[in-house]
mmCIF file of C-alpha atoms in Angstrom:
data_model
loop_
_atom_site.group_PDB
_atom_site.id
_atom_site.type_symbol
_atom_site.label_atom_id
_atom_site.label_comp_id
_atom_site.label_asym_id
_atom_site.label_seq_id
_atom_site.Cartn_x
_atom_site.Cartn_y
_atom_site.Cartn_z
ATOM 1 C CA UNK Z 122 11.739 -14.369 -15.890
ATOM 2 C CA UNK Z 123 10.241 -10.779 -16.545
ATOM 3 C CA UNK Z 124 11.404 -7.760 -13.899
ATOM 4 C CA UNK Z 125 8.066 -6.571 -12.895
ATOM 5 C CA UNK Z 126 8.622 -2.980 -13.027
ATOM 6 C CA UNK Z 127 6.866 0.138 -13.585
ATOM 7 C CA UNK Z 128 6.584 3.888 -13.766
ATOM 8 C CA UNK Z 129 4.221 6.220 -13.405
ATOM 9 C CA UNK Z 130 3.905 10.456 -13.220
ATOM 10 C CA UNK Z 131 1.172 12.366 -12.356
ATOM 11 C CA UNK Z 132 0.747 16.164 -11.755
ATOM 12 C CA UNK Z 133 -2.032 17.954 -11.416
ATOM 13 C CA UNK Z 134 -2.739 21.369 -10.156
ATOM 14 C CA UNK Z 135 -2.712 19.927 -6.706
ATOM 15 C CA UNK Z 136 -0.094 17.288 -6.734
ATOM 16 C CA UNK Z 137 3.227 16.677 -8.830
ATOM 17 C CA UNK Z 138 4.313 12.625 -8.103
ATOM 18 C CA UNK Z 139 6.824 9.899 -9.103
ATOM 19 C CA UNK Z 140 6.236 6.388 -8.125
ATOM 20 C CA UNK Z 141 8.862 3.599 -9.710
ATOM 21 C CA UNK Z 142 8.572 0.388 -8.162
ATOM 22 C CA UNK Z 143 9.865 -3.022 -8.570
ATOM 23 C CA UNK Z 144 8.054 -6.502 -7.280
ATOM 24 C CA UNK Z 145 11.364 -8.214 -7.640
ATOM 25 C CA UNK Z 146 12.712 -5.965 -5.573
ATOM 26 C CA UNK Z 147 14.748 -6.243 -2.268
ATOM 27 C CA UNK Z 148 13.494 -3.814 -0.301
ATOM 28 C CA UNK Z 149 15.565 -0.450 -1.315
ATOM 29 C CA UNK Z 150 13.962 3.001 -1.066
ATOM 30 C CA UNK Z 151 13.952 6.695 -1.607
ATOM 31 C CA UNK Z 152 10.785 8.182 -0.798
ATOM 32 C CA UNK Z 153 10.162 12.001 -0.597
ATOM 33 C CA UNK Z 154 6.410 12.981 -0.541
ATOM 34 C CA UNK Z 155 6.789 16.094 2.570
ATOM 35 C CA UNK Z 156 4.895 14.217 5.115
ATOM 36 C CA UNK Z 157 6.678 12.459 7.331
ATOM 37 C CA UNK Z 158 4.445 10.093 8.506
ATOM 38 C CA UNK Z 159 3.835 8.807 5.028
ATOM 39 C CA UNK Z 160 7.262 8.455 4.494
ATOM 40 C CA UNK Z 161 7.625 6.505 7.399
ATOM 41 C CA UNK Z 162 4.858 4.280 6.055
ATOM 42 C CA UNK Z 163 5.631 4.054 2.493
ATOM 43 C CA UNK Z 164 9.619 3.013 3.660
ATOM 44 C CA UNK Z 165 8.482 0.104 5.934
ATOM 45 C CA UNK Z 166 5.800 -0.726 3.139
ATOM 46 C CA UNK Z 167 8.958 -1.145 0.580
ATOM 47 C CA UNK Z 168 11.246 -2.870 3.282
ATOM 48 C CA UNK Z 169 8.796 -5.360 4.703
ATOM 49 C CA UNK Z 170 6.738 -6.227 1.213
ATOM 50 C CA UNK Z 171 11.026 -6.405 -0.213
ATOM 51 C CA UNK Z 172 10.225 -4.370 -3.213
ATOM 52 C CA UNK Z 173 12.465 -1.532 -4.604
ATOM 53 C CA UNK Z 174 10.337 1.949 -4.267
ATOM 54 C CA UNK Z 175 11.368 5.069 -5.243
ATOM 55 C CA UNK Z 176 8.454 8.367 -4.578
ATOM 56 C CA UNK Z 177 9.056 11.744 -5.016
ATOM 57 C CA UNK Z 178 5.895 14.046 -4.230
ATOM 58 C CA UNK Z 179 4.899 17.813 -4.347
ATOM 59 C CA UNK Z 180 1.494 18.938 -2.868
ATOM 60 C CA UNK Z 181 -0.286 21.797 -1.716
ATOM 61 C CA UNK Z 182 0.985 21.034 1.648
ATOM 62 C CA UNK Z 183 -0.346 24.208 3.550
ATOM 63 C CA UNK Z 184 -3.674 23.628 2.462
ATOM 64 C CA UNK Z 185 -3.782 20.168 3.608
ATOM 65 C CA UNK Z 186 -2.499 16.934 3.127
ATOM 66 C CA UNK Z 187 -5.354 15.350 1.637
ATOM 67 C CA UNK Z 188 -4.822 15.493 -2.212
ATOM 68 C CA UNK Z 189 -0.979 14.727 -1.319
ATOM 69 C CA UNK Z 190 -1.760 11.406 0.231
ATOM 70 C CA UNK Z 191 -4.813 10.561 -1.648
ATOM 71 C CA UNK Z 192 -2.783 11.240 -5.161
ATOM 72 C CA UNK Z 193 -0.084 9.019 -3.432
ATOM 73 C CA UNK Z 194 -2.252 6.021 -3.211
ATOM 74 C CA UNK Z 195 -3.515 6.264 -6.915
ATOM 75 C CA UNK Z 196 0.086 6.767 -8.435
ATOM 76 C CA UNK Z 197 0.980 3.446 -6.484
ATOM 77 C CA UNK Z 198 -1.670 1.242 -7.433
ATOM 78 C CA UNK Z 199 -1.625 2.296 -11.144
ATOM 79 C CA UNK Z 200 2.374 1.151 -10.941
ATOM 80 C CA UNK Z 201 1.554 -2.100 -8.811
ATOM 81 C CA UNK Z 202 -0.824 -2.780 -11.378
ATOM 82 C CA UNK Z 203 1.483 -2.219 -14.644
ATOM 83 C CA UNK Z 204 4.109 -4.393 -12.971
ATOM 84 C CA UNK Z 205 1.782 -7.216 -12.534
ATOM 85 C CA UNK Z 206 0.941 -7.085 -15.843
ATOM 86 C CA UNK Z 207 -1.654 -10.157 -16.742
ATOM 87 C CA UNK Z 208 -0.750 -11.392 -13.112
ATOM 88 C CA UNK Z 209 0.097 -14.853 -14.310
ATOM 89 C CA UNK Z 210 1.658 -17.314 -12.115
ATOM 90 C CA UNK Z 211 1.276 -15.163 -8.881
ATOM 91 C CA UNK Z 212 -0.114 -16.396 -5.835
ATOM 92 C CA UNK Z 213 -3.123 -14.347 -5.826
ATOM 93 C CA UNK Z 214 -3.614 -14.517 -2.131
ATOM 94 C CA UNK Z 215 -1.726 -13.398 1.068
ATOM 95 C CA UNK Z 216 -2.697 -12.949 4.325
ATOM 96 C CA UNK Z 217 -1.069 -12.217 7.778
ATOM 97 C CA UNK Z 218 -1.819 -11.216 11.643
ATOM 98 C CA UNK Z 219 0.723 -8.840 12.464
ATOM 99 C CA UNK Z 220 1.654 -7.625 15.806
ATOM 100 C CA UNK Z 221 3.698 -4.438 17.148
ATOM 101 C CA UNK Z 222 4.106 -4.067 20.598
ATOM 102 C CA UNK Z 223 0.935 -4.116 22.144
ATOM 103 C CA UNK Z 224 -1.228 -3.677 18.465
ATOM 104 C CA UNK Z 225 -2.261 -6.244 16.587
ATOM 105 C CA UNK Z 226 -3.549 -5.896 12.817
ATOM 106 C CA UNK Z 227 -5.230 -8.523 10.215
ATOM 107 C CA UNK Z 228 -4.602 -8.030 6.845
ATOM 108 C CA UNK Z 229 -5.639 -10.225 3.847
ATOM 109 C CA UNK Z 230 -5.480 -9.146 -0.022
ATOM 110 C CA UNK Z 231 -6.620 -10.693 -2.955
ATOM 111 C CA UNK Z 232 -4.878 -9.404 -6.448
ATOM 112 C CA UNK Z 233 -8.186 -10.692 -8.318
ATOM 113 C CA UNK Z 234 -8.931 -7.698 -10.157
ATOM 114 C CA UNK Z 235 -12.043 -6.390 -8.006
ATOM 115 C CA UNK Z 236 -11.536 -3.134 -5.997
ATOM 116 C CA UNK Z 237 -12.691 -3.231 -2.699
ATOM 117 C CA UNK Z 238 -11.219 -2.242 0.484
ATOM 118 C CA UNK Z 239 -12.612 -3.351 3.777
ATOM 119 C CA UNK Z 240 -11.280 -1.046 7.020
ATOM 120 C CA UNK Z 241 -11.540 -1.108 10.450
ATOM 121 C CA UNK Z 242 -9.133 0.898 12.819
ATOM 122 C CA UNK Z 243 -9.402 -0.211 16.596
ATOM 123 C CA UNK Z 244 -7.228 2.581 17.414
ATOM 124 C CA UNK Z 245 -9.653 6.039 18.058
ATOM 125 C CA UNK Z 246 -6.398 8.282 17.970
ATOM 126 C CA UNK Z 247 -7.277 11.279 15.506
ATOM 127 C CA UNK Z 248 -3.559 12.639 14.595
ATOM 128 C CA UNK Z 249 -0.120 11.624 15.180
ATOM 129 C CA UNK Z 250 1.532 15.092 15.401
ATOM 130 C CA UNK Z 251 -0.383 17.137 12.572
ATOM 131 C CA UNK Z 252 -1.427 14.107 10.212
ATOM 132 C CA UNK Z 253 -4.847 13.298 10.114
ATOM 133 C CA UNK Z 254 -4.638 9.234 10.476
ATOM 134 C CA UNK Z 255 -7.964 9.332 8.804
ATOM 135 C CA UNK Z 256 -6.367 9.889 5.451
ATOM 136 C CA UNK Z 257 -4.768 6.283 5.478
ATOM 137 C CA UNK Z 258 -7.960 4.903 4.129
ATOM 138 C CA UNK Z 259 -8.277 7.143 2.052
ATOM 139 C CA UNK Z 260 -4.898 6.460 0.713
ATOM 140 C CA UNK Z 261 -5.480 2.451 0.762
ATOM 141 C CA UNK Z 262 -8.829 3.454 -0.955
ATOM 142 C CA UNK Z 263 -7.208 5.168 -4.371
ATOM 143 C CA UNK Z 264 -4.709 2.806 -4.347
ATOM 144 C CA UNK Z 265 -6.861 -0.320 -4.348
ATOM 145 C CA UNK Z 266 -9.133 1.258 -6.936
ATOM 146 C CA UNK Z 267 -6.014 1.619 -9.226
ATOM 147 C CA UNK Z 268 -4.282 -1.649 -8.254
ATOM 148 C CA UNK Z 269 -7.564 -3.412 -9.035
ATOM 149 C CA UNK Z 270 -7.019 -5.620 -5.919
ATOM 150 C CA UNK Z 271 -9.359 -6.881 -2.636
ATOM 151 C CA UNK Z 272 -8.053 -5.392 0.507
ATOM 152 C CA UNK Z 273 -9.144 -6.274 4.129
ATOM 153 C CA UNK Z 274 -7.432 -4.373 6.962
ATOM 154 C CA UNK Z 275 -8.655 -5.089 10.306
ATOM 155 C CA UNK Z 276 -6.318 -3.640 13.238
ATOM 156 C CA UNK Z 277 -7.584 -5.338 16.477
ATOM 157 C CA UNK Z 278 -6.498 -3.233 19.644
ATOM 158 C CA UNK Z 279 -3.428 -1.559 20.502
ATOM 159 C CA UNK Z 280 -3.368 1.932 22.469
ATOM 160 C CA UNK Z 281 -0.519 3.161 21.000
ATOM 161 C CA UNK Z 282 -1.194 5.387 18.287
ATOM 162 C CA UNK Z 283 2.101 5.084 15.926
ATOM 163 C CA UNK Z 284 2.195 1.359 16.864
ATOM 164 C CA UNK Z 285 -1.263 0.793 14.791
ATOM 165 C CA UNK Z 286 -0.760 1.983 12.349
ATOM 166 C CA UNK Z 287 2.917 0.172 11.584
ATOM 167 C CA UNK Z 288 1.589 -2.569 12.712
ATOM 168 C CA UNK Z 289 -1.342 -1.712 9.224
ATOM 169 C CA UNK Z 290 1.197 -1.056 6.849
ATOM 170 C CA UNK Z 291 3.676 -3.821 8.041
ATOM 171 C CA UNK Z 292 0.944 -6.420 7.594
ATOM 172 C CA UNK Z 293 -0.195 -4.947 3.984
ATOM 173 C CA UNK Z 294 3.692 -5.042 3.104
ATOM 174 C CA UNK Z 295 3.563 -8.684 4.051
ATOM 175 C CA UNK Z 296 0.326 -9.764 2.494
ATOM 176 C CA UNK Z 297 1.320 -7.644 -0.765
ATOM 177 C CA UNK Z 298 4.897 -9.608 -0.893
ATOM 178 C CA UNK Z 299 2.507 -13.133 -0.269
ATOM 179 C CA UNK Z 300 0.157 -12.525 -2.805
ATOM 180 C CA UNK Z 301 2.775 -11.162 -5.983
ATOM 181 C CA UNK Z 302 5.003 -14.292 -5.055
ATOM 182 C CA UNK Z 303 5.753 -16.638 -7.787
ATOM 183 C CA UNK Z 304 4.256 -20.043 -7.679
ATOM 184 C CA UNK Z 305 5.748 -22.077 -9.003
ATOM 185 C CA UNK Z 306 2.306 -24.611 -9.643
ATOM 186 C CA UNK Z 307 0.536 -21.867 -11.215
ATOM 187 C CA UNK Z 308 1.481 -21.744 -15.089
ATOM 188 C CA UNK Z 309 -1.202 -19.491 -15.984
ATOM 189 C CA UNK Z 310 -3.552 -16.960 -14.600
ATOM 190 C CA UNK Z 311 -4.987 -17.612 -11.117
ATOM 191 C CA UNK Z 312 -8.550 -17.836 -12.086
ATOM 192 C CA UNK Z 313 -11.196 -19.750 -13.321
ATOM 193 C CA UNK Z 314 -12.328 -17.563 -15.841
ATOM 194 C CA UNK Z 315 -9.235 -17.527 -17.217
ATOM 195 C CA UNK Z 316 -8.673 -13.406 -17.134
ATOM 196 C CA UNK Z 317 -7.939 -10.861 -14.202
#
């Protein structure tokens, strides 16, 4: 069976990033982008989802993190798209309710091939230290667009700020490792027409 790996670089004026990942993975990481938070993210992401990611980012930090984490998401779903390739014999589908503590979040994706992201955050915290949590959709946004996939993220209630939004990228990592699972009915491409 075919790794399903892939590489991609992009560097603008703004932004100079790395993403390598693996689907076949086991969870391993390196990831370097400057912000903390997203590191924190993009690690449990890898560990939970059990693929290998590696992410080394430069941005114009002291400007703002917005091209930084934006970029982030586009170099990621161009690589999770190269890696599935024609996304034969993959599940298609995953969903999951995830809690954390006292936060609960819904997550279901589909890997049909139609950007779209659905989000709703329960949680009305504005920053976790200095990181705007508002720029998580906008991350999840870039990277659907590139990883040409159907993302719903719902997180329910929970007061605790950090807690949310683990509780969000746990339950993508978890719907993501669902839906790019082999099955093992599924000789050919999970669709009726035929194509994703």
């Amino acid at each position: 069976m075919k790794t399903r790996r892939a590489k991609q670089h992009r560097q603008t004026r703004e932004t100079n990033i790395t993403v390598a990942i693996n689907l076949d993975g086991s969870g391993h990481y390196r990831v370097s982008t400057g912000i903390p938070f997203m590191d924190h993210m993009l690690e449990l992401f890898a560990r939970h989802a059990l693929v290998d990611l590696e992410i080394k980012a430069t941005g114009d930090l002291p400007v703002d993190y917005h091209h930084t984490v934006e970029d982030l998401g586009l170099v990621l779903g161009t690589c999770m798209d190269q890696a599935l390739g024609d996304r034969k014999g993959i599940r298609r589908y995953g969903s999951i309710a995830l809690p954390m503590d006292e936060s609960l979040s819904r997550v279901a994706i589909d890997l049909g091939g139609r950007p779209f992201l659905v989000y709703s955050i329960a949680n009305r915290t504005r920053r976790i230290r200095d990181f705007d949590v508002k720029l998580i959709e906008e991350f999840f946004r870039a990277m659907v667009v590139q990883g040409r996939m159907n993302l719903h993220i719902e997180h329910v209630y929970g007061d605790e700020a950090h807690h949310a939004y683990e509780s969000v990228f746990k339950g993508f990592a978890r719907a993501f490792r669902m839906a790019v699972e082999h099955d093992s009915r599924e000789k050919s491409i999970p669709s009726s027409k035929g194509k994703i």
